[in-house]
Amino acid sequence: SYPILNAEMPGREDVLRLTPNPASKDLLEYLHQEGVETWLDRYEAQQPMCGYGLRGLCCRMCQWGPCRLDNKRQRGICGRDLSTVIMANLVRSLVAGLAAHGRHAHEVILTIMAAAEGKANLPLKGEERVLDVANRLGLTTDGRTIKEIAREVAEVLLEDLGRLTMTPIRILTAYAPRERIETWQTLGVLPRSGAYEIMETLHMTTLGGTSDWTSLTEQELRAALAYCYSTLFGSSLATEMLFGIPRPKVATVNYGILKEDHVNILIHGHSPVMVEKILEKIRTPEIQELARKAGAKGIVVGGMCCTGEELLARYGVPTVTNIMGQELALGTGAVDTVVVDMQCVIPGMKIVADCFGTQVITTCNSNRIPGAIHIPFDPENPEGLDEDALKVARLAVEAFAHRDRSKMHIPRETTEAMVGWSYEAIVDTFGGLKGLLELLREGKIKGIATVVGCNTPKVPYEFNHVTIVRRLIESDILVTTTGCCSHALLNAGLCSPAAASQAGPGLQEVCRSRGIPPVLAVGGCVDNTRTLRLFIDLAEEAGVAMPKMPFVFVGPEPGNEKTVGQGVTFLAHGISNVIGFPGPIPVPLPRPVAGAAPDEYDRGSNPVADFFAGDGLYEKVGARIYTEPYPKLAAQTIRMLIRRQRLALGWK
Ligand code: XCC
């Protein structure tokens, strides 16, 4: 039977009581008083949410339906059963995320080609990465210019994105551990490319496609591996080739970086290509002078979402907030212009922008917004890049003169952070992989948890991220973080070396002696590759298969379709997931939900939940999914998992 899920969703009071950043609380209250609509108002208006949709039991993959499946109607009109519907919905959302990261990778890879061919005025700042990837791929480097090598690497990355024949993804062969490749080969889940697996997934799940839900679990793994090695690696490596490998640096973050008497420009999205140029133009004497003429004391650039993380990691450009903070940032009334590229730019942001007269500039043809100024970057026609970036910089500065100063409400919070934790930066800080492994073995660091992902209104905004991570570092678990989660942790001060005082004795000593924070912000979401590479290489250094290592993937507040692939990527590598809110699977919760009537509890089990949370997936890849919406209990689950792994390894 298929039980009904009824998790406790927070109301406005819960959000205001529990959200950890005083600046967010302040702005949520302020905007509510001012009658400016935000996600919180629309979230309330959506209650109660559709129970079929919440559980992945609504099938909309043909025009016969939609079919809603439950205990009484266990098949859709075509005869498709519950498990197939749940799995089809899941794997479709995974490939939607794959498409998003794939489009991101595509833009950066084509930009490398344009830079290498001299069409785009962009230097290749990441020579070290170009050579490293070329060597791993076995390309000839002797006697060739860096541009020639970069061009060839970019061709491989592009092919990995779009290949249609059964040749393995070359980056997978170059970076994945042998033991895992053999496992995936045995399971028959080696992918062809990002684009192919999207096509195959949609093909398998359309009307009259597969009715064997277990074949969709295989496609889920296959598509996740394509997601990982063609789009995440594709974006992350290509961006490092273009703009360099980040190194540790100190920065200031949070809403208080916005200044009343400065031009405030926010950059937002995921692909840091055009914004790199815009930043260059903003720093020119011409634009600085223009700002002074407009009456500003200077120019502040602040970052949101993953484009923000990219600039934070590379240049220490301050970040402000994440996907669910974007409306709040504009609600300060102090932002003159927001420049957006692709993904996670919610339509609600423009509604708030219009309330405060904020200028919105879009730079990606895939992410148009009605009423915004559109100055697109096209890597296949990059000749106008400099001119267009200058145009954006000018427009952004000129907007300062039109700001309505009666509406400004800037919270004062600023937070210090140490950022720029690339794979190389982490390894160097610990004196090589050996050094970090030794700390793990002796138990000064008990394990590594990568705590990542979006925000969701289904938990009190940022509360789960911050609560879980506080508990983990207290237990000597080192944390790496990316994306919207990292904005929450950055603003909470957990990425500052001073946060070492909140860590347990072992981790505290490790951090103090190196002057580093217990939470390492490694970059945007595509840079989960940095943590994955660390996990792969540490396991190899230890001579232990990945599923045996004391590593955990944690997604406390999943939101975007892109997060599905992140979790399954780590699962495929043998790293268990602890997820804060159930995915669209009817998951039996471990206990009754407070306040709910007994018959509303989730009880029993179903084949898909059993597969992911029970032994099905575990027997294939050595990892499973744990679902725990309550953050203190989630932290406890993570501690137990790590403890169990350590005991099995014979580590204290
Ligand atoms: Fe988007 Fe990347 Fe999710 Fe945040 S964490 S909501 S995907 S910005 Ni990447």
XYZ file of C-alpha atoms and ligand atoms in Angstrom:
661
model
C 0.000 0.000 0.000
C 1.085 3.613 -0.540
C 1.007 5.649 2.636
C 0.309 9.316 2.741
C 3.117 11.654 3.671
C 2.212 14.499 5.948
C 5.328 16.248 7.170
C 5.018 19.340 9.257
C 5.436 22.437 7.147
C 6.414 25.686 8.794
C 4.138 28.701 8.961
C 5.158 32.378 8.926
C 5.704 32.450 12.711
C 8.021 29.433 12.524
C 10.049 31.065 9.779
C 10.366 34.342 11.658
C 11.184 32.578 14.931
C 13.741 30.142 13.550
C 15.452 31.751 10.580
C 19.019 32.256 11.812
C 20.046 35.502 10.084
C 18.563 38.556 11.869
C 18.823 40.457 8.577
C 16.478 38.010 6.815
C 13.948 38.182 9.643
C 14.117 41.960 9.646
C 13.535 42.188 5.882
C 10.746 39.574 5.849
C 8.905 41.571 8.503
C 9.620 44.907 6.853
C 8.423 43.798 3.411
C 5.296 42.259 4.914
C 4.480 45.536 6.684
C 5.095 47.488 3.479
C 2.741 45.176 1.594
C 5.476 43.909 -0.721
C 4.784 40.319 -1.723
C 7.507 37.665 -1.276
C 7.789 33.873 -1.537
C 6.478 33.605 2.017
C 3.140 35.160 1.066
C 2.840 32.997 -2.033
C 3.870 29.901 -0.068
C 1.048 30.572 2.398
C -1.374 31.087 -0.482
C -0.423 27.661 -1.862
C -1.446 25.790 1.317
C -2.531 23.084 1.527
C -0.300 21.696 -1.177
C -1.465 18.941 -3.488
C -0.784 15.632 -1.753
C -0.389 13.785 -5.060
C 2.237 16.193 -6.318
C 4.061 16.158 -2.983
C 4.432 12.394 -3.172
C 5.276 12.140 -6.860
C 1.965 10.365 -7.497
C 0.666 12.654 -10.228
C 1.425 11.418 -13.764
C 1.438 14.117 -16.456
C 3.541 12.377 -19.089
C 0.804 12.147 -21.730
C -2.476 13.802 -22.611
C -4.731 11.007 -21.348
C -4.389 12.234 -17.797
C -3.355 13.805 -15.540
C -3.700 10.652 -13.459
C -3.566 10.813 -9.685
C -2.605 7.556 -8.048
C -3.338 6.414 -4.523
C -4.325 3.324 -2.541
C -7.657 3.090 -4.359
C -6.377 3.899 -7.864
C -3.061 2.143 -8.105
C -2.736 2.497 -11.879
C -3.049 5.362 -14.353
C -5.357 5.160 -17.398
C -2.590 3.530 -19.473
C -1.956 0.982 -16.721
C 1.251 2.575 -15.427
C 1.722 1.601 -11.780
C 2.591 3.731 -8.760
C 6.264 2.820 -8.597
C 6.797 3.600 -12.271
C 5.062 6.964 -11.878
C 7.170 7.894 -8.845
C 10.411 6.840 -10.527
C 9.527 8.547 -13.820
C 8.837 11.801 -11.981
C 12.110 11.496 -10.083
C 14.334 10.728 -13.025
C 12.642 13.443 -15.096
C 13.467 16.008 -12.450
C 17.042 14.741 -12.362
C 17.475 15.281 -16.098
C 15.865 18.720 -15.881
C 18.686 19.571 -13.487
C 21.135 17.916 -15.846
C 19.877 20.174 -18.634
C 20.406 23.265 -16.474
C 23.974 22.416 -15.510
C 24.553 21.220 -19.078
C 23.541 24.582 -20.519
C 25.833 26.250 -17.988
C 28.740 23.978 -18.990
C 27.983 24.625 -22.669
C 28.333 28.381 -22.236
C 31.639 28.153 -20.396
C 33.128 25.541 -22.750
C 32.210 27.587 -25.847
C 33.735 30.632 -24.163
C 37.040 28.763 -23.761
C 36.942 28.007 -27.477
C 36.241 31.650 -28.276
C 39.058 32.766 -25.957
C 41.464 30.201 -27.408
C 40.640 31.305 -30.952
C 41.100 34.966 -30.005
C 37.431 35.797 -30.741
C 36.617 36.743 -27.147
C 38.889 39.181 -25.345
C 39.378 36.906 -22.343
C 42.706 35.541 -21.137
C 42.930 31.914 -20.064
C 43.855 32.546 -16.440
C 43.822 28.904 -15.359
C 46.892 27.545 -17.176
C 47.546 25.134 -14.318
C 44.074 23.602 -14.768
C 44.351 23.470 -18.562
C 47.559 21.405 -18.294
C 46.203 19.250 -15.481
C 43.057 18.260 -17.403
C 45.018 17.782 -20.628
C 47.446 15.431 -18.877
C 44.639 13.417 -17.316
C 43.017 13.084 -20.726
C 46.339 11.995 -22.221
C 46.510 14.917 -24.668
C 49.819 16.112 -26.105
C 51.047 19.238 -24.374
C 54.689 19.449 -25.435
C 55.435 22.127 -27.992
C 51.879 23.463 -27.991
C 50.576 26.812 -26.790
C 48.202 26.945 -23.832
C 45.474 28.157 -26.193
C 45.891 25.151 -28.454
C 45.747 22.769 -25.498
C 42.747 24.543 -23.987
C 40.932 24.355 -27.332
C 41.424 20.596 -27.450
C 40.335 20.101 -23.828
C 37.222 22.174 -24.556
C 36.446 19.934 -27.521
C 36.571 16.871 -25.250
C 34.279 18.561 -22.698
C 31.851 19.520 -25.450
C 31.821 15.998 -26.821
C 31.171 14.632 -23.325
C 28.104 16.882 -23.181
C 26.628 15.765 -26.467
C 27.931 12.363 -27.630
C 25.271 9.987 -29.002
C 27.284 6.780 -29.348
C 28.396 4.362 -26.632
C 31.853 5.733 -25.942
C 32.406 6.417 -22.251
C 32.466 10.000 -21.008
C 36.163 10.814 -21.180
C 36.191 12.988 -18.078
C 34.591 10.098 -16.174
C 37.370 7.773 -17.285
C 39.937 10.413 -16.315
C 38.606 11.256 -12.848
C 36.454 8.427 -11.457
C 38.095 5.751 -9.303
C 38.740 2.365 -10.915
C 36.698 0.484 -8.311
C 33.651 2.684 -9.044
C 33.998 2.387 -12.814
C 33.991 -1.392 -12.437
C 30.908 -1.222 -10.208
C 29.065 0.981 -12.722
C 30.141 -1.287 -15.565
C 28.742 -4.320 -13.750
C 25.491 -2.449 -13.116
C 25.378 -1.375 -16.764
C 24.970 2.292 -15.863
C 27.911 3.923 -17.654
C 26.451 6.913 -19.510
C 27.144 8.261 -22.997
C 26.757 11.985 -22.428
C 24.565 14.576 -20.750
C 22.454 15.221 -23.832
C 21.977 11.526 -24.642
C 20.808 10.632 -21.143
C 18.269 13.468 -21.186
C 16.905 12.110 -24.472
C 16.869 8.542 -23.207
C 15.162 9.479 -19.931
C 12.362 11.389 -21.660
C 12.060 8.544 -24.144
C 11.832 5.868 -21.453
C 9.194 7.737 -19.477
C 6.806 8.918 -22.164
C 3.434 7.196 -22.788
C 4.008 3.552 -23.607
C 7.661 3.658 -22.513
C 9.136 1.418 -19.854
C 6.752 -0.091 -17.331
C 9.603 -1.576 -15.299
C 10.339 0.894 -12.526
C 13.625 -0.848 -11.671
C 14.981 0.031 -15.114
C 14.273 3.657 -14.202
C 16.408 3.328 -11.072
C 19.225 2.237 -13.382
C 18.550 5.211 -15.648
C 18.603 7.429 -12.551
C 22.166 6.277 -11.800
C 23.202 6.514 -15.462
C 21.810 10.027 -15.843
C 23.400 11.077 -12.531
C 26.802 9.942 -13.771
C 26.285 11.925 -16.975
C 25.205 14.875 -14.841
C 28.318 14.556 -12.690
C 30.994 13.949 -15.291
C 29.685 15.944 -18.240
C 27.940 18.927 -16.651
C 29.342 19.424 -13.132
C 32.918 18.585 -14.085
C 32.335 20.312 -17.432
C 31.330 23.609 -15.781
C 33.689 23.501 -12.844
C 36.860 22.536 -14.742
C 36.079 24.828 -17.670
C 35.536 27.794 -15.337
C 38.851 27.076 -13.623
C 40.550 26.909 -17.030
C 39.101 30.304 -17.936
C 39.332 32.201 -14.695
C 41.782 30.281 -12.526
C 41.745 28.034 -9.478
C 40.516 29.843 -6.341
C 42.836 30.276 -3.364
C 41.895 31.086 0.248
C 41.134 34.688 1.059
C 39.226 36.703 3.627
C 35.981 38.426 2.660
C 33.014 40.229 4.175
C 29.502 38.982 3.448
C 25.826 39.536 4.394
C 23.225 42.243 3.700
C 25.221 44.947 5.492
C 27.753 45.133 2.659
C 25.221 47.291 0.794
C 25.914 50.986 1.384
C 23.454 53.862 1.274
C 25.908 56.277 -0.318
C 27.422 53.852 -2.855
C 26.177 52.471 -6.134
C 24.976 48.982 -5.217
C 25.096 46.384 -7.967
C 24.052 42.779 -7.370
C 25.140 39.962 -9.634
C 23.020 36.845 -9.690
C 22.763 33.476 -11.424
C 25.272 30.756 -12.278
C 27.530 31.347 -15.244
C 30.278 33.786 -14.292
C 31.438 34.571 -17.847
C 29.941 37.951 -18.721
C 30.029 39.164 -15.155
C 33.805 38.658 -15.131
C 34.000 41.323 -17.852
C 31.446 43.538 -16.128
C 33.554 43.437 -12.968
C 36.616 44.390 -15.011
C 34.750 47.391 -16.463
C 33.387 48.487 -13.068
C 36.962 48.723 -11.827
C 38.063 51.046 -14.659
C 38.691 54.738 -13.846
C 35.966 55.693 -16.351
C 33.207 53.867 -14.472
C 34.536 54.842 -11.036
C 34.502 58.476 -12.164
C 30.982 58.080 -13.529
C 29.868 56.874 -10.093
C 31.417 59.894 -8.391
C 29.733 62.217 -10.892
C 26.401 60.557 -10.101
C 27.004 61.506 -6.446
C 28.087 58.088 -5.135
C 31.040 57.559 -2.825
C 31.989 54.350 -4.642
C 30.626 51.151 -6.098
C 29.646 48.036 -4.152
C 29.280 44.755 -6.039
C 27.474 42.007 -4.150
C 26.788 38.422 -5.181
C 23.757 36.179 -4.986
C 23.385 32.447 -5.651
C 26.130 30.610 -7.524
C 27.493 33.450 -9.675
C 28.021 35.195 -6.349
C 29.865 32.141 -5.007
C 32.131 32.056 -8.054
C 33.217 35.676 -7.610
C 33.505 35.255 -3.851
C 35.812 32.259 -4.241
C 38.012 33.860 -6.919
C 38.119 37.530 -5.954
C 36.577 37.842 -2.498
C 33.651 39.850 -3.966
C 31.166 39.965 -1.062
C 28.054 37.828 -1.240
C 24.675 38.848 0.113
C 22.294 35.923 -0.041
C 20.781 32.922 -1.778
C 17.733 31.996 -3.857
C 15.180 32.711 -1.136
C 16.972 35.874 -0.072
C 16.956 37.485 -3.536
C 13.655 39.283 -2.955
C 14.850 40.389 0.478
C 18.068 41.842 -0.953
C 16.074 43.932 -3.411
C 13.687 44.797 -0.598
C 16.475 46.843 1.016
C 15.556 49.458 -1.595
C 19.278 50.161 -1.869
C 20.055 48.082 -4.935
C 20.428 50.177 -8.067
C 20.843 47.334 -10.509
C 20.716 43.572 -10.459
C 22.540 41.804 -13.284
C 21.363 38.243 -13.834
C 22.585 35.440 -16.041
C 21.007 31.971 -15.818
C 19.002 29.848 -13.338
C 17.525 30.439 -9.874
C 16.415 33.955 -10.834
C 12.850 33.757 -9.520
C 10.100 35.833 -11.147
C 9.232 37.203 -7.693
C 12.554 39.051 -7.731
C 11.339 41.297 -10.566
C 8.100 42.005 -8.697
C 10.119 43.355 -5.754
C 12.481 45.170 -8.155
C 9.482 47.001 -9.613
C 8.289 48.027 -6.144
C 11.641 49.686 -5.448
C 12.540 50.922 -8.934
C 15.515 48.559 -9.195
C 16.896 48.145 -12.696
C 17.126 44.520 -13.843
C 19.569 43.576 -16.607
C 19.400 40.097 -18.135
C 22.471 38.717 -19.921
C 21.395 35.237 -21.047
C 19.012 34.456 -23.889
C 17.650 31.517 -21.877
C 16.615 33.678 -18.939
C 14.487 36.539 -20.221
C 12.391 38.665 -17.833
C 9.608 40.952 -19.079
C 10.467 44.593 -18.454
C 14.198 43.955 -17.958
C 16.957 45.464 -20.080
C 18.427 42.629 -22.142
C 22.127 42.720 -23.062
C 22.950 39.111 -23.895
C 26.253 37.298 -23.997
C 26.580 34.727 -26.753
C 29.796 32.690 -26.670
C 29.395 31.895 -30.367
C 29.308 35.599 -31.219
C 31.507 37.017 -28.476
C 32.953 39.980 -30.375
C 30.808 42.552 -28.598
C 31.620 41.292 -25.104
C 33.740 44.257 -24.006
C 31.364 46.839 -25.379
C 28.326 45.122 -23.855
C 29.979 44.718 -20.460
C 30.844 48.416 -20.484
C 27.245 49.229 -21.395
C 26.007 47.177 -18.413
C 28.497 48.860 -16.068
C 27.422 52.336 -17.266
C 23.714 51.602 -16.947
C 24.233 50.113 -13.496
C 26.061 53.186 -12.236
C 23.694 55.683 -13.844
C 20.763 54.066 -12.018
C 22.151 55.418 -8.730
C 20.769 58.882 -9.520
C 17.212 57.516 -9.731
C 17.152 55.568 -6.462
C 14.177 56.364 -4.222
C 16.006 57.134 -0.976
C 12.824 57.263 1.110
C 12.483 53.485 0.810
C 15.895 52.307 1.975
C 16.072 49.682 4.694
C 19.522 48.087 4.903
C 20.136 45.655 7.760
C 23.510 46.329 9.377
C 24.715 42.715 9.599
C 28.090 41.942 8.068
C 30.036 38.728 8.610
C 33.676 37.779 8.082
C 34.542 34.651 6.143
C 37.533 32.801 4.747
C 36.676 31.526 1.290
C 38.248 30.174 -1.923
C 38.479 26.498 -0.935
C 39.280 24.843 -4.235
C 40.400 21.209 -4.245
C 44.041 22.343 -4.401
C 43.572 24.894 -1.610
C 42.132 22.261 0.732
C 44.813 19.690 -0.044
C 47.626 22.236 0.388
C 46.213 23.481 3.699
C 46.422 20.001 5.174
C 49.918 19.362 3.847
C 48.633 17.054 1.130
C 46.111 14.232 1.092
C 48.309 12.278 3.519
C 48.046 15.046 6.106
C 44.252 15.192 5.926
C 43.955 11.411 5.947
C 46.136 11.217 9.042
C 43.813 13.654 10.857
C 40.857 11.493 9.838
C 42.560 8.282 10.946
C 43.578 9.590 14.339
C 40.107 11.065 14.828
C 40.949 14.748 15.219
C 38.581 15.038 12.280
C 35.932 12.347 12.660
C 34.596 12.576 9.131
C 33.747 14.975 6.325
C 30.195 16.016 5.538
C 29.421 18.008 2.449
C 26.373 20.083 3.357
C 24.969 21.709 0.243
C 21.977 22.637 -1.848
C 19.154 25.083 -2.109
C 16.530 26.512 0.220
C 12.956 25.343 0.420
C 9.972 27.050 2.039
C 9.144 23.612 3.464
C 11.596 24.181 6.298
C 12.129 27.451 8.205
C 14.421 29.436 5.891
C 18.113 28.487 6.467
C 17.345 26.968 9.875
C 18.184 23.396 8.906
C 21.443 24.318 7.187
C 22.776 26.246 10.140
C 21.486 23.945 12.900
C 22.857 20.779 11.310
C 26.261 22.288 10.601
C 26.637 23.729 14.124
C 26.059 20.226 15.517
C 28.430 18.593 13.043
C 31.398 20.819 13.778
C 30.741 20.389 17.527
C 31.253 16.673 16.836
C 34.587 17.209 15.041
C 33.101 16.691 11.592
C 34.703 18.894 8.957
C 32.146 20.491 6.614
C 32.437 21.541 2.985
C 29.630 23.568 1.457
C 28.397 25.119 -1.788
C 25.427 26.968 -3.234
C 22.568 28.418 -1.245
C 23.498 26.410 1.819
C 26.884 28.071 1.845
C 25.255 31.535 1.814
C 23.388 30.546 4.980
C 26.590 29.267 6.610
C 28.666 32.235 5.440
C 26.166 34.734 6.861
C 25.968 32.734 10.107
C 29.709 33.190 10.585
C 30.496 29.484 10.301
C 32.969 30.004 7.435
C 35.107 32.309 9.541
C 38.258 31.052 11.308
C 36.652 32.448 14.496
C 34.019 29.700 14.235
C 36.735 27.248 15.291
C 35.657 28.102 18.853
C 32.325 26.385 18.126
C 34.011 23.171 16.968
C 34.776 20.097 19.069
C 38.278 19.798 20.573
C 39.834 17.857 17.679
C 38.528 20.015 14.852
C 39.162 23.141 16.923
C 42.855 22.265 17.218
C 43.066 21.467 13.502
C 41.464 24.811 12.559
C 43.340 26.952 15.097
C 46.755 25.598 14.145
C 46.088 26.345 10.487
C 44.021 29.512 10.905
C 41.126 28.033 8.933
C 37.362 27.774 9.486
C 35.610 24.479 10.328
C 33.301 25.019 7.337
C 34.976 25.317 3.949
C 32.971 27.163 1.275
C 34.174 25.493 -1.904
C 32.204 27.492 -4.496
C 29.013 27.264 -6.534
C 26.971 24.070 -6.866
C 28.913 22.794 -9.872
C 31.955 22.897 -7.601
C 30.622 19.966 -5.603
C 33.154 18.324 -7.904
C 35.832 19.800 -5.613
C 34.473 17.851 -2.633
C 33.866 14.782 -4.769
C 37.472 14.832 -5.982
C 38.612 15.151 -2.383
C 36.489 12.131 -1.392
C 37.771 10.117 -4.362
C 41.417 10.929 -3.692
C 41.225 10.437 0.089
C 39.694 6.994 -0.393
C 42.405 6.142 -2.867
C 45.117 7.417 -0.498
C 43.612 5.269 2.277
C 43.416 2.269 -0.025
C 39.744 1.901 0.890
C 36.678 1.792 -1.374
C 34.644 5.020 -1.285
C 31.546 3.530 0.425
C 33.666 2.629 3.440
C 34.985 6.128 4.096
C 33.488 8.385 6.828
C 31.904 10.775 4.323
C 28.288 11.936 4.041
C 26.335 14.062 1.556
C 23.781 16.292 3.272
C 21.010 18.231 1.507
C 18.989 19.854 4.286
C 16.764 22.132 2.175
C 16.382 20.663 -1.338
C 14.615 22.988 -3.746
C 15.749 23.033 -7.351
C 15.517 20.099 -9.758
C 19.308 20.401 -9.973
C 19.699 19.006 -6.437
C 18.377 15.550 -7.392
C 21.446 14.862 -9.499
C 23.769 16.149 -6.779
C 22.464 13.626 -4.279
C 22.405 10.722 -6.741
C 25.930 11.614 -7.928
C 27.242 11.072 -4.403
C 25.091 7.941 -3.960
C 26.603 6.459 -7.127
C 30.019 7.050 -5.564
C 28.985 5.169 -2.419
C 28.345 8.261 -0.272
C 25.030 8.099 1.621
C 22.659 11.064 1.563
C 20.920 12.656 4.525
C 18.076 14.702 3.065
C 16.176 17.270 5.084
C 12.851 17.044 3.395
C 11.507 13.988 1.599
C 11.867 14.060 -2.149
C 8.755 13.350 -4.179
C 8.602 9.755 -2.915
C 6.078 8.638 -0.304
C 8.688 8.022 2.376
C 7.615 6.463 5.645
C 8.717 8.923 8.310
C 10.524 7.389 11.259
C 7.934 8.597 13.771
C 4.612 10.454 13.993
C 4.638 14.096 13.005
C 3.810 16.384 15.930
C 0.359 17.861 15.726
C -0.923 15.545 13.019
C -3.811 13.178 13.591
C -2.669 9.525 13.733
C -4.292 8.559 10.456
C -2.333 11.285 8.670
C 1.032 9.749 9.492
C 3.137 8.157 6.890
C 3.244 4.484 7.558
C 4.194 1.315 5.815
C 6.519 1.240 2.868
C 6.594 1.137 -0.910
C 9.062 -0.386 -3.370
C 10.688 2.907 -4.431
C 11.216 4.157 -0.869
C 12.501 0.704 0.071
C 14.918 0.785 -2.829
C 16.479 4.138 -1.905
C 16.251 3.949 1.876
C 16.535 0.199 2.310
C 18.868 -2.369 0.807
C 18.116 -2.147 -2.937
C 20.400 0.739 -3.807
C 22.794 -0.131 -0.975
C 23.507 -3.525 -2.469
C 24.334 -1.913 -5.802
C 26.438 1.104 -4.793
C 27.020 0.856 -1.040
C 24.979 3.909 -0.056
C 21.393 4.803 0.796
C 19.163 7.819 1.456
C 18.182 8.842 4.976
C 15.350 11.344 5.278
C 15.223 13.508 8.351
C 13.394 16.846 8.303
C 14.292 17.719 11.897
C 17.796 19.214 11.879
C 18.990 18.078 15.298
C 17.976 14.526 14.472
C 19.561 14.837 11.026
C 22.854 15.810 12.687
C 22.503 12.810 14.978
C 21.944 10.534 11.962
C 25.085 11.909 10.291
C 27.163 11.407 13.453
C 25.959 7.816 13.711
C 26.749 7.112 10.067
C 30.262 8.452 10.461
C 30.765 6.580 13.713
C 29.663 3.342 12.096
C 32.074 3.828 9.182
C 34.960 4.595 11.545
C 34.289 1.517 13.655
C 34.217 -0.686 10.571
C 37.546 0.789 9.465
C 39.020 0.238 12.900
C 39.553 4.006 13.295
C 38.938 5.313 16.816
Fe 19.962 27.463 -7.236
Fe 22.941 27.575 -7.491
Fe 19.939 25.493 -5.598
Fe 20.785 27.755 -4.865
S 21.724 25.876 -4.455
S 18.805 27.279 -5.473
S 20.369 25.336 -7.678
S 21.605 28.774 -6.590
Ni 23.029 25.595 -6.277
